[in-house]
PDB file of C-alpha atoms in Angstrom:
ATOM      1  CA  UNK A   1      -3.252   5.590 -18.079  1.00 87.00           C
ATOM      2  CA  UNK A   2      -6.380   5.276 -15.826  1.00 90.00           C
ATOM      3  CA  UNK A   3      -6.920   3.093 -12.947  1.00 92.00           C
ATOM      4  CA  UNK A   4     -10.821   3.364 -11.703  1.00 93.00           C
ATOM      5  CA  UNK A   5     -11.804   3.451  -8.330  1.00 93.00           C
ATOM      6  CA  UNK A   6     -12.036  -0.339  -7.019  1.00 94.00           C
ATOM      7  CA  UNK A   7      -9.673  -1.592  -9.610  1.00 96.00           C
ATOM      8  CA  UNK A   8      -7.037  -3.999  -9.008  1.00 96.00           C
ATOM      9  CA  UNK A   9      -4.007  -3.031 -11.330  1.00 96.00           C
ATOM     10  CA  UNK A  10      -0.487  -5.568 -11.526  1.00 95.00           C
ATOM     11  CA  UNK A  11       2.447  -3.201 -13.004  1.00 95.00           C
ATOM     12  CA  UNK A  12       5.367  -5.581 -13.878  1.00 94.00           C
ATOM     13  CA  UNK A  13       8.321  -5.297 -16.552  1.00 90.00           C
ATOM     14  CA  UNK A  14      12.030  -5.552 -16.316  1.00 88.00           C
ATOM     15  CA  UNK A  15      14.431  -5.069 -13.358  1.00 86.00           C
ATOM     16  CA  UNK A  16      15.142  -1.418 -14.681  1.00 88.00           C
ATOM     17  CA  UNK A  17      12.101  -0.765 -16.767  1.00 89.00           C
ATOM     18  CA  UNK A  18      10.260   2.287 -14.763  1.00 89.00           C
ATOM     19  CA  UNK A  19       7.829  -0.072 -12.320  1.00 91.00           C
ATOM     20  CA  UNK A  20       9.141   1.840  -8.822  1.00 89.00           C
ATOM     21  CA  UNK A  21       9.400   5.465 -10.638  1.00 91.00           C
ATOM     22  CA  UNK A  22       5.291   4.970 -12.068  1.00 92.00           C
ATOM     23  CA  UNK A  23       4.144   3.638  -8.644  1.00 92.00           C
ATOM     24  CA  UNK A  24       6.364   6.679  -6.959  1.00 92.00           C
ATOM     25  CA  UNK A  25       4.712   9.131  -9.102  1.00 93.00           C
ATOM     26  CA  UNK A  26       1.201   7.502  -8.310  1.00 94.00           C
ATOM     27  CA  UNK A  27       2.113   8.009  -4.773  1.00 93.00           C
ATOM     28  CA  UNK A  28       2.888  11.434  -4.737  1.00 92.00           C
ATOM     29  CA  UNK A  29       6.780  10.838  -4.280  1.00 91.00           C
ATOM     30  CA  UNK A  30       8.245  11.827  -7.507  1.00 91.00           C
ATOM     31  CA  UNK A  31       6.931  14.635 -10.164  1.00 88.00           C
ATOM     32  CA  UNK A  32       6.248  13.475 -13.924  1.00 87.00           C
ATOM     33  CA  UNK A  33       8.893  14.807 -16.233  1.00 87.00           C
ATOM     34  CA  UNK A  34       6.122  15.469 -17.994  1.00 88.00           C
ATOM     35  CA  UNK A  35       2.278  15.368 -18.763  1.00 89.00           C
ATOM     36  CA  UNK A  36      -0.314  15.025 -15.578  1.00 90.00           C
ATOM     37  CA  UNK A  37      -1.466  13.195 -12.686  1.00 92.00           C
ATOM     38  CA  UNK A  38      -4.601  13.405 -11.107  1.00 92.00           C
ATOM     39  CA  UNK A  39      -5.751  11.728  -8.104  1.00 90.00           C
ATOM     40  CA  UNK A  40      -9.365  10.876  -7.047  1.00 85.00           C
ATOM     41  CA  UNK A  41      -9.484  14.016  -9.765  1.00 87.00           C
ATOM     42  CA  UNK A  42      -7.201  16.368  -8.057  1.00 86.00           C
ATOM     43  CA  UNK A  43      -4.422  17.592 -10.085  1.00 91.00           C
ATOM     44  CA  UNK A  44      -1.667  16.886  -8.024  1.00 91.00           C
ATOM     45  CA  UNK A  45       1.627  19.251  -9.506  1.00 88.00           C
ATOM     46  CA  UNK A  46       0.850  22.125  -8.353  1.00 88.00           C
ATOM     47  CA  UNK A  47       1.240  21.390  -4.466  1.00 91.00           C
ATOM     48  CA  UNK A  48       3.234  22.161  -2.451  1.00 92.00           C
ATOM     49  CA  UNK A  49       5.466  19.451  -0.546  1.00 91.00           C
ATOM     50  CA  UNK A  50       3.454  20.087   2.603  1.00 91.00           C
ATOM     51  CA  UNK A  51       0.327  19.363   0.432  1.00 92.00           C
ATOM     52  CA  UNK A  52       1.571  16.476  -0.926  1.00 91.00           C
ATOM     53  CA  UNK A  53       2.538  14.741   2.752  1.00 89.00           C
ATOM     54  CA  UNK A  54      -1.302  15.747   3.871  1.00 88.00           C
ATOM     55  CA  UNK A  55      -2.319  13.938   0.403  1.00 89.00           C
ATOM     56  CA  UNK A  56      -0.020  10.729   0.979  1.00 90.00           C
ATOM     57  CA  UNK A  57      -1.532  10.603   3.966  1.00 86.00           C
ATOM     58  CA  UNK A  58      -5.265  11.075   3.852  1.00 85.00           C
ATOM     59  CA  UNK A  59      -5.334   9.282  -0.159  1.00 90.00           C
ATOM     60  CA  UNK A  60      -2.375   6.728   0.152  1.00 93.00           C
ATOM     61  CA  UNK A  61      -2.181   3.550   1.895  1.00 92.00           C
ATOM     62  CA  UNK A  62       1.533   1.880   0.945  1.00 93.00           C
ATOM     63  CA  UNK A  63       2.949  -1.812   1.403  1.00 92.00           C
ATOM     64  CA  UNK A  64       6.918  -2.039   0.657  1.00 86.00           C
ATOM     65  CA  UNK A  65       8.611  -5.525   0.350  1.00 84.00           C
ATOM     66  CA  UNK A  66      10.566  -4.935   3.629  1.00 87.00           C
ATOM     67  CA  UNK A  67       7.575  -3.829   5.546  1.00 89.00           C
ATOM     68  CA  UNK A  68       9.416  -1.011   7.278  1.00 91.00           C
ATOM     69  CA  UNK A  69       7.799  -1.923  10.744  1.00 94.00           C
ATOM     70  CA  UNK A  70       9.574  -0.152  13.856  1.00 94.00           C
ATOM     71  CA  UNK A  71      11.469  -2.714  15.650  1.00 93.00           C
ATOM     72  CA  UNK A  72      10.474  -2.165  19.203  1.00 92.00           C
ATOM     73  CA  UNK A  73       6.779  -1.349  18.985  1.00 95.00           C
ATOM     74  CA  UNK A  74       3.844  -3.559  19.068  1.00 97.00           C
ATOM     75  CA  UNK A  75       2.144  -4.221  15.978  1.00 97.00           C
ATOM     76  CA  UNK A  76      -1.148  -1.907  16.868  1.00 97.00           C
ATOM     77  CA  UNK A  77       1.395   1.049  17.573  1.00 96.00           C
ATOM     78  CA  UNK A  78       3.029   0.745  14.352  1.00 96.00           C
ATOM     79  CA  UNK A  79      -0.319   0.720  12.500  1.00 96.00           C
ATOM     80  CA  UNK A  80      -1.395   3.758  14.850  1.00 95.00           C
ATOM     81  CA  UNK A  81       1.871   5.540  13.497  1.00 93.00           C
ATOM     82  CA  UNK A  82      -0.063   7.366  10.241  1.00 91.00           C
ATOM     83  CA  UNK A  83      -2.959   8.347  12.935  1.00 92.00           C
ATOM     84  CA  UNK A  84      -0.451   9.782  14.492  1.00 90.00           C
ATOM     85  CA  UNK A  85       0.824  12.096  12.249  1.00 86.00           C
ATOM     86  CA  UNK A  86      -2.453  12.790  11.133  1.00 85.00           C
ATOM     87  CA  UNK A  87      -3.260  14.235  14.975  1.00 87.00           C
ATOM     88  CA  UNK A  88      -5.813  11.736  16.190  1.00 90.00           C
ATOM     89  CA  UNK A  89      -6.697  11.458  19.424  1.00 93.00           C
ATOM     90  CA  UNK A  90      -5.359   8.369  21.425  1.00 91.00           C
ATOM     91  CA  UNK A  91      -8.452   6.461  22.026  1.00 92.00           C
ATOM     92  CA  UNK A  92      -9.479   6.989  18.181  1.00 94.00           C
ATOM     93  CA  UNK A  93      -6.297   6.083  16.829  1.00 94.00           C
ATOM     94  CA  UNK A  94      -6.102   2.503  19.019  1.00 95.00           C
ATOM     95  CA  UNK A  95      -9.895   1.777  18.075  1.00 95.00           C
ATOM     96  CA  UNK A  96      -9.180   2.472  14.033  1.00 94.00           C
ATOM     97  CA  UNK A  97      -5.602   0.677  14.560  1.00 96.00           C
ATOM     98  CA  UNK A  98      -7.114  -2.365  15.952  1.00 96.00           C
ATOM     99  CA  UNK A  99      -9.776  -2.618  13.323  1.00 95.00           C
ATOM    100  CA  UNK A 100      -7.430  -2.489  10.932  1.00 94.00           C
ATOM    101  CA  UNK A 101      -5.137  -5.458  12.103  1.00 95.00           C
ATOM    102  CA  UNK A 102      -8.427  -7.513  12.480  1.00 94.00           C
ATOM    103  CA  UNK A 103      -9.693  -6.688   9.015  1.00 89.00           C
ATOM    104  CA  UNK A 104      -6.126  -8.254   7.951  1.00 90.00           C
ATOM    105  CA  UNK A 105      -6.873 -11.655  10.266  1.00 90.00           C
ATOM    106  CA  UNK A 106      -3.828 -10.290  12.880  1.00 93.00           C
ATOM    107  CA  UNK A 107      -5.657  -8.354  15.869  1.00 95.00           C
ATOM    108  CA  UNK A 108      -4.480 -11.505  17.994  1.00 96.00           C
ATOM    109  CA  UNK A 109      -1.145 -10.576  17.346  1.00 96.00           C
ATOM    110  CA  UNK A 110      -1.715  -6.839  18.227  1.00 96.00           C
ATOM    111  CA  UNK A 111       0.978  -6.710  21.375  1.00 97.00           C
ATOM    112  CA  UNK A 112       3.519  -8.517  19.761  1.00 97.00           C
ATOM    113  CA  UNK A 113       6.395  -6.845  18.541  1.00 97.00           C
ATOM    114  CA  UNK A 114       7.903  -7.123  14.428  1.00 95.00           C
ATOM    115  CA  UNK A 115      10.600  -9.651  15.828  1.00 94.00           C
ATOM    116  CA  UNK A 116       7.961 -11.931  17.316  1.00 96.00           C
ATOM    117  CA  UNK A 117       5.623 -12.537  14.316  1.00 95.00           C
ATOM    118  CA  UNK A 118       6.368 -14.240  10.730  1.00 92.00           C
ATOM    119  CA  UNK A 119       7.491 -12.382   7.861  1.00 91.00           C
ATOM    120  CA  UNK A 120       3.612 -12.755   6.240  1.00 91.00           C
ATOM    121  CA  UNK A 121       2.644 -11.287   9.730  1.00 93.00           C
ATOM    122  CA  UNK A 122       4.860  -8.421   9.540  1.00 93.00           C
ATOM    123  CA  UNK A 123       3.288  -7.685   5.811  1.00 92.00           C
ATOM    124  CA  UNK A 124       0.167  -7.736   6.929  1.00 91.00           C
ATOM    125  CA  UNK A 125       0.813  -5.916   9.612  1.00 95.00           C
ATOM    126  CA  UNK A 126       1.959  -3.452   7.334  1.00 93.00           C
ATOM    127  CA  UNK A 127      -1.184  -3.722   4.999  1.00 93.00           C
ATOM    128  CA  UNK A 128      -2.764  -2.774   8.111  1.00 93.00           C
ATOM    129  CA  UNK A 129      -1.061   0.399   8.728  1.00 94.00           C
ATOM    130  CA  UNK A 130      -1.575   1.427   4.839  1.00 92.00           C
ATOM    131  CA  UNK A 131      -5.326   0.990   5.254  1.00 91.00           C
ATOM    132  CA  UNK A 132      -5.785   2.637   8.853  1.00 93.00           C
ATOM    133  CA  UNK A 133      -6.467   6.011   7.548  1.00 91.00           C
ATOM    134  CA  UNK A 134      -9.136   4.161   4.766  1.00 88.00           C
ATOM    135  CA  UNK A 135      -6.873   5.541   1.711  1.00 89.00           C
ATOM    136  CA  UNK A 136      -8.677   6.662  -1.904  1.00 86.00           C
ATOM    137  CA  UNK A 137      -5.716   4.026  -2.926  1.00 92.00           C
ATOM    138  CA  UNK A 138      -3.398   1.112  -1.766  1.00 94.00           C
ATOM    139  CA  UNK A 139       0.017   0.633  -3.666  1.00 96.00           C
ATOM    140  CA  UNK A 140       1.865  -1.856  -2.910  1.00 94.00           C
ATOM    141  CA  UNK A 141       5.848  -2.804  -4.035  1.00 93.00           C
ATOM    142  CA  UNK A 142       6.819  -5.900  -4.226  1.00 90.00           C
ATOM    143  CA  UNK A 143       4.135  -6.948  -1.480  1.00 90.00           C
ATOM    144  CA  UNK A 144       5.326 -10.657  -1.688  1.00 89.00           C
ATOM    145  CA  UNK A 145       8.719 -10.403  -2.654  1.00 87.00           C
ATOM    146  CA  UNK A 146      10.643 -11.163   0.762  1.00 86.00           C
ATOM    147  CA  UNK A 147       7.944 -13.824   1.663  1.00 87.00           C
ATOM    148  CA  UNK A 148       7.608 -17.704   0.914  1.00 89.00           C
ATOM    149  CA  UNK A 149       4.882 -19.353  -0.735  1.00 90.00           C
ATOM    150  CA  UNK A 150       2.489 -20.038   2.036  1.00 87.00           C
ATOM    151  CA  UNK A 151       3.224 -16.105   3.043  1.00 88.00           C
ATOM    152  CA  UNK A 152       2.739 -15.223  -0.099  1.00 89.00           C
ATOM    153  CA  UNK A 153      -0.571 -17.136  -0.783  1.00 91.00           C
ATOM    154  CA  UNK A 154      -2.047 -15.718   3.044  1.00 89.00           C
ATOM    155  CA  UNK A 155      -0.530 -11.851   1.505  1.00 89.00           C
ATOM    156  CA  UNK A 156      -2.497 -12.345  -1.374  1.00 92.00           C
ATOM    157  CA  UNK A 157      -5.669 -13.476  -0.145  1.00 92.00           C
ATOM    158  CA  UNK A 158      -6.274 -10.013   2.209  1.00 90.00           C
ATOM    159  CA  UNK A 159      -5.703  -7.922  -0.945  1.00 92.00           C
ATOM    160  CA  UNK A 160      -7.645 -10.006  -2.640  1.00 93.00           C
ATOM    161  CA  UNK A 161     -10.374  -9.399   0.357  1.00 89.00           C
ATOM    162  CA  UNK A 162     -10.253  -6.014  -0.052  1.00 90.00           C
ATOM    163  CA  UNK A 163     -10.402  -5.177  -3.485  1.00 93.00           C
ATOM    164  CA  UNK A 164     -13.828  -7.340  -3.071  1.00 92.00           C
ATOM    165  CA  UNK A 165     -14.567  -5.369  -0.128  1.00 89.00           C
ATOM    166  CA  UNK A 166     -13.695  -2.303  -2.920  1.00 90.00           C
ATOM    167  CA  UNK A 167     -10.585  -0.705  -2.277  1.00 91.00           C
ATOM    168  CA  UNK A 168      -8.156  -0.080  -5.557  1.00 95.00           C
ATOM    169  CA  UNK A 169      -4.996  -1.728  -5.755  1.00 96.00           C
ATOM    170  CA  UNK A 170      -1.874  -0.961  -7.626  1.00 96.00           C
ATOM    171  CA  UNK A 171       0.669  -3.935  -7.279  1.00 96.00           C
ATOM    172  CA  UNK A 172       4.303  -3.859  -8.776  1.00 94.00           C
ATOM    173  CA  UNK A 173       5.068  -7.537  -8.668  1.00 92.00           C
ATOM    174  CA  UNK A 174       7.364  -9.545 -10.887  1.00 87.00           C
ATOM    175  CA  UNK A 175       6.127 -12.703 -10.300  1.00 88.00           C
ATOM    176  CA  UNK A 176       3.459 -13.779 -13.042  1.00 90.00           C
ATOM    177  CA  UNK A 177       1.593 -16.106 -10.901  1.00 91.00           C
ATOM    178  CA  UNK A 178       1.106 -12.647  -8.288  1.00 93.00           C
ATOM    179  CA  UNK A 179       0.100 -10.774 -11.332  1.00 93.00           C
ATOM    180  CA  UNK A 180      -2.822 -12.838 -11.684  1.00 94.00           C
ATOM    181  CA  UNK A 181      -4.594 -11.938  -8.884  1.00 94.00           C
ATOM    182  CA  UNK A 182      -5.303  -8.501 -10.355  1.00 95.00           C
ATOM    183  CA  UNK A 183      -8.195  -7.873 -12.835  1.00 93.00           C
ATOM    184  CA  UNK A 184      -5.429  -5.832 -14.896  1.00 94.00           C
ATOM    185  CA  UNK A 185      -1.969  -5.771 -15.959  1.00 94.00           C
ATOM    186  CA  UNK A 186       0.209  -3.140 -17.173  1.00 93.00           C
ATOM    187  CA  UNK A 187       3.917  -3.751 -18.513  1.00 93.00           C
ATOM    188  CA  UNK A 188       5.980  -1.103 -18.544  1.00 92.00           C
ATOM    189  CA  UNK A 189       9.502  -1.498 -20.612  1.00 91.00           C
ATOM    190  CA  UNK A 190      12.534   1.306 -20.656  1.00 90.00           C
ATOM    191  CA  UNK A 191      10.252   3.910 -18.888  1.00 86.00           C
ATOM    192  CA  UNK A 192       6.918   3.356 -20.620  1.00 87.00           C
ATOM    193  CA  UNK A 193       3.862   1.683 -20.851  1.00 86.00           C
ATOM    194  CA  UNK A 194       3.558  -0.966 -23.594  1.00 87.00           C
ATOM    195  CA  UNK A 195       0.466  -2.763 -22.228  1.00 81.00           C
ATOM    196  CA  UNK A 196      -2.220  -2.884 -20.399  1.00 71.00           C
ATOM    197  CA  UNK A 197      -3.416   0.777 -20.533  1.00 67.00           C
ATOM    198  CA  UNK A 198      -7.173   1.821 -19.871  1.00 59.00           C
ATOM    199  CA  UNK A 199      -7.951   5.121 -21.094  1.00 46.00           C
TER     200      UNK A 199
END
């Protein structure tokens, strides 16, 4: 399977069917049984697990369902957080944080902590933090899945945005009418890929 650079790829299937192992394998997380991965043309199984973190984090932007925001911080310090690790300075890491937040229509809500904004804030807060360190690509897990319709729709329309704006996209989503938004879908049944596959 390829995805090109500035595509915007759906991966859906079964409850079971291999959607969470392919995008953790496209993410660096888990190792192919077998055959290959490359990313942005790097072939990626021969690093080390030290190698791999610097990769996730200078190549990989990631959106879960349950937006794993820190509780207690403000929304611009948990989109500094992958700055952070990366050692930026301070004053860097708040100017790329912010711009971030207001590429996602939330740098308003920058001081406010996870508990005091909407569950589609909190996801695009966390879109936010998967972009700050301008990732190679964005995957995303169920982006919509713990959000209503409205949520969902406002989600949708940032990634959307920035796959316009270029960025690539890899979405696992169930939901058919989600799916649609991407220019491509793959469906993946008992661990492999029965559709959708660009060579």
């Amino acid at each position: 399977m390829t995805v090109q650079k500035g595509e915007y790829v759906a991966i859906v299937g079964a409850s079971g069917s291999g959607k969470s192992t392919l995008l953790n394998i496209l993410g660096c997380l888990d190792a192919p049984s077998e055959g290959s991965y490359r990313l942005d043309g790097i072939e990626v199984s021969t690093f080390t697990e030290s190698e791999l973190s610097l990769l996730r984090n200078r190549k990989i932007g990631f959106v879960f369902q349950s937006f794993n925001l820190i509780p207690r911080t403000t929304a611009l310090s948990n989109v500094e957080l992958p700055l952070v690790y990366a050692g930026m300075a301070r004053k860097h890491r708040r100017e790329r944080a912010r711009a971030a937040l207001d590429l996602v229509g939330i740098g308003h809500r920058a001081d406010h902590t996870p508990t005091q904004l909407s569950g589609g804030e909190q996801q695009r807060v966390a879109i936010a933090r998967a972009l700050v360190t301008a990732p190679t690509l964005v995957l995303a897990d169920e982006p919509t899945g713990n959000l209503d319709s409205r949520n969902s729709a406002d989600v949708l329309a940032v990634f959307d945005r920035l796959n316009t704006a270029g960025r690539t996209i890899v979405m696992i989503t169930h939901e058919a009418d989600v799916a649609a938004h991407a220019h491509r879908t793959v469906r993946v049944h008992d661990g492999r890929i029965v559709a959708g596959v660009l060579a």
